[in-house]
Amino acid sequence: MPTVAGGPRILLRRLREIMAEAATAQARLDKLVQVIASNMVAEVCSIYLRRAGAVYELFATEGLNRSAVHNTRLKRGEGLVGMVGETAEAINLSDAPAHPRFSYRPETGEDPYRSFLGVPIVRGGQVYGVLTVQNRAARMYDEEEVEALQTVAMVLAEVVAQGGLFDTAELDEPELRADRPRSFQGDPLSEGIAIGYAVLHEPRIKVERLIADDPAAELTRLDKALDGLRASVDQMLASTELDLTGESRDVIEAYRLFARDQGWRQRLRDAVRTGLTAEAAVERVQDELRLRIVRTGDGLLRERLHDFEDLARRLLRHLGHTAESEAVLPDDAVIIARAMGPAELLDYPRGKLIGLVLEEVAPTSHVAIVARAMGIPLVGNMEGIADNARGGDLIVVDGETGEAQLRPAQEIVRAFKTRSSLREQRAKEMALIRDLPCVTKDGVHIQLMMNAGLVIDLPHLEECGADGIGLFRTELQFMIGETMPGLSAQIAFYRQVIEEAGNKPVTFRTLDLGGDKILPYGRWEREENPALGWRALRIALDRPALLRYQIRALLTASAGRTLRVLLPMVSDVAEFNAARALIDRELERARLLSQPQPRQTLVGAMLEVPALMFMLPQLLRSADFVSIGSNDLLQFVFAMDRTNPRVARRYDALNPAALTLIRQIVQSAADANGEVSLCGEIAGRPLEAMALIGLGLRTLSMQPANVGPVKMMVRSINAGEVGEFVTRLCARTDHSLRTRLMAFAAERGVVLK
Ligand code: PEP
Ligand code: MG
C-alpha cells in the first residue's frame, strides 16, 4: 500500500532544489510531478493550472499520456479537477470513475486509475490550479498523504504567484495577476480626489522562507510564539482591567478565546509538522480559513475572520517579523484599512496623508466625520480592497463618486488629474467670493454658518468665510479621547474654540451621545432601536452631573461674552425647561461663588423630534432660538433609519411633505418672534439650500467646504421668486421635487456648483 515515502519534509526539500534549478519552467514542473509521484508512491501525479476563463489546463504529468499536456482542459466545476477548483477543497476518492462528476478524457489514458486525490493550489483566496495524485488500486488516501499534498500545493502556489516558474501573465488569466489594475466602487463619504500610494493600515507581513531547515526547531519556535501571543492577550486584559468595559472588553475576551483555540493551534502545528516554516504554516492555515469562511457568505463568521487575521498578524510579530510599511509613512499616502476608529486616523501625520479607503464604515460613523473635518477624501464599503492592495501601489480615490482605482493605467491617472485640477480651480473661485456679501439679487441677506466639532475644524472658519459656528458638536471631542475629559480639560478646549472663532459667534451643542455615538470608555447597553433610545438630552436629564459639568465648563470658558448653548433631541417643552433649570442652577452657582460669567447666556433647542413642532409657540417662550436638525427630523418624519444604506436615500428631503413641514416651522417661529436656523446636511447642498431659502430660512449651518458653493447660489437667486415657486411646489404630490427645482434653477441661471 502506498504511503508517503520519507515524509513530506524530504519532498519539500526536493521541491526546493527543483525550484532552484536553472531549467525551463516546463522542465521543472515535469521533474516536480515525477518527484511527488515517487515520494507519494502514486502512479500518477499531475499539475493543472488555471488559464483564461477559469479553465484548468494540464501543465505537467507523471503517469498520464504526455501528449495530453497543454491539451486537456477542464472548466471550473467540470470533472473532478474542475470541482476541486470550484470548491477550493480537497477531494479524496477510492473510486473516481464512479463519481457523478467524473469526466472521462480518453486522451489522458487515465482508464486504469481508480483512486484520486486532488487538492487546490491556493494563495490569497485565489485558486491557481489543482494538484492531483492517482493510483490503480481502489483506496482512500490517508490524512498524512492529504496533508503532504496540500503542503506541496501551498509551496507551489507561492512559487506560481510570485512568478517563480513563469510570468503569471503567461497563464493569460487576468484574475490571477496580482499586479493587474483593479477598480472598486464604494460609497463616497468625504469629498476630494487623492492620487497617491497605498499604505496598508494593518500591513501584511511578507513570508519569505517557506520550507523549514529543522522541523523540530520550527515547532518549538511556533509553540514559543503561540505562548507569547497568549501572554500578550492576557496582559492586554489584565492591564486595562479597570477601564475596559462593554464591547471593548468583549472583543479582547474573544481574542483570548481565539488565542487559546485548540483547533487553530493544532492546525498550525500540523502544518509545521509537514515541513513548513512556522510563518508559512500561519499563512497556510489563514488561507484555508479565509476560503472556507468567505464561501459560507456568513457575515458573523466574517467578523470572526477579521479577528483571526489580526491574531495571525500578531503571531507573525511574535515570530519576529515586522510589517514592511510600518516604519515611515511615504508622502502622498492613501491609507487602506478594513475598519478604523477616529483616534487611529488622527494618529497619522497630517501632512503626508491624502486619502482614506475603508472596507467597512457607516456614513455617520465618526471616522467619516473626522475624515471630512480633516478634508481627506474617503471612500467606504469597498469589500476586498485590503486583500488586493499592496503597500506602495498607485491608487486613485474619488470621494465624490465613491470609486477607487488600484494600480490604474496612465490614462486613468491623467483623467483624474484633470478632474482634480478642475476642483482646485473651483476652490480658487470659491476663495474669490469668500469676502463678498452673502446677499440674494433682491437684497436678502443670508447668514452662512459652519458646523464643527474638533480642533482641526477651527482653521476652516477663517478659510471658508462663514459668519460663525452654527453647530459645534461637542460630543466628538469626548469620543476621540481614551477617557472622559475632566472639567479643566473641557474649559481649555471650549476656550480654544471661542478664541479661534474671534468675534464670530459659536453655538455649542451639549453632548449628543447615544444612537450611533458611543463613548469608547462608557458602559452602554445595547438597544433595539438606538436612534429612538436613550440618547442626547434624555441621558443628560437622567445623569444631570454630565450636563452640569459641561455647562460649568462652557460658562467659565465664555466669561465676558455671549454663550450660545444648544440642547439636542428635545422631545417636549417640559424636557427643555428641565434642562434650562439645570443651566440656571449653574449660572446661580457661578454668581454665588463670584466666578466669571458670560455676559449673556442664550439657550436653544434642536428641532429633531416631530412632537416638538406642535409646541413651537410654547417652546419659544422659554427657548432663545431653535435649530432644525434635519438629519434626525427627516429620519423620524419618514420613519427611515439614516444609518441604514438600504433606506437612507429612499426619501428625498425635497419631498413636498418635508418642505411643507419646514415651511410651517419657519412660519410658526416667525409668529412667535423666535430665531430659527437649520444645521442638518441639506443646508450645505446648493439646490436644497435654495429651497430652504424659498421656505423662509435665513440662517443655514453646514460643512465648511459647502459654504462657498452655497454662497454662489445665494448670490445668483432672487429670494422672492424662489419663495413663490417653492410655496407652489409644496402643493404637489411628487415623490421628489428635485427635477422641478433643477429646471427652475437652470431657467433662472442659478449657480449650482
Ligand atoms: C441633525 O440631526 O440634523 C444634526 C445636525 O445633528 P447630528 O447630525 O449630529 O445628529
Ligand atoms: Mg441630530
Tab-separated table of N, CA and C and ligand atoms in Angstrom, residues 509 512 517 535 569 606 608 629 631-632 642, ligand 2:
chain	number	residue	atom	x	y	z
A	509	ARG	N	-23.380	72.806	20.996
A	509	ARG	CA	-24.433	71.845	21.307
A	509	ARG	C	-23.941	70.966	22.450
A	512	ASP	N	-24.392	65.134	22.533
A	512	ASP	CA	-25.441	64.400	21.810
A	512	ASP	C	-24.963	62.952	21.686
A	517	LYS	N	-23.490	57.301	18.427
A	517	LYS	CA	-22.330	57.972	19.035
A	517	LYS	C	-22.083	57.408	20.419
A	535	ARG	N	-30.745	58.628	24.497
A	535	ARG	CA	-29.707	59.433	23.864
A	535	ARG	C	-29.855	60.918	24.196
A	569	MET	N	-31.974	66.853	20.615
A	569	MET	CA	-33.045	65.853	20.771
A	569	MET	C	-34.059	66.224	21.855
A	606	MET	N	-32.665	71.975	19.684
A	606	MET	CA	-32.619	71.354	18.359
A	606	MET	C	-34.029	70.863	18.061
A	608	GLU	N	-35.626	68.246	16.308
A	608	GLU	CA	-35.333	66.978	15.641
A	608	GLU	C	-36.462	65.979	15.827
A	629	GLY	N	-32.638	70.270	13.163
A	629	GLY	CA	-31.671	69.196	12.887
A	629	GLY	C	-32.321	68.286	11.868
A	631	ASN	N	-31.248	66.168	9.796
A	631	ASN	CA	-30.804	64.772	9.647
A	631	ASN	C	-31.702	63.860	10.472
A	632	ASP	N	-31.897	64.240	11.736
A	632	ASP	CA	-32.747	63.418	12.590
A	632	ASP	C	-34.217	63.665	12.301
A	642	ARG	N	-31.485	56.733	9.258
A	642	ARG	CA	-30.488	57.480	8.472
A	642	ARG	C	-29.173	56.741	8.342
B	2	MG	MG	-29.204	65.063	15.281
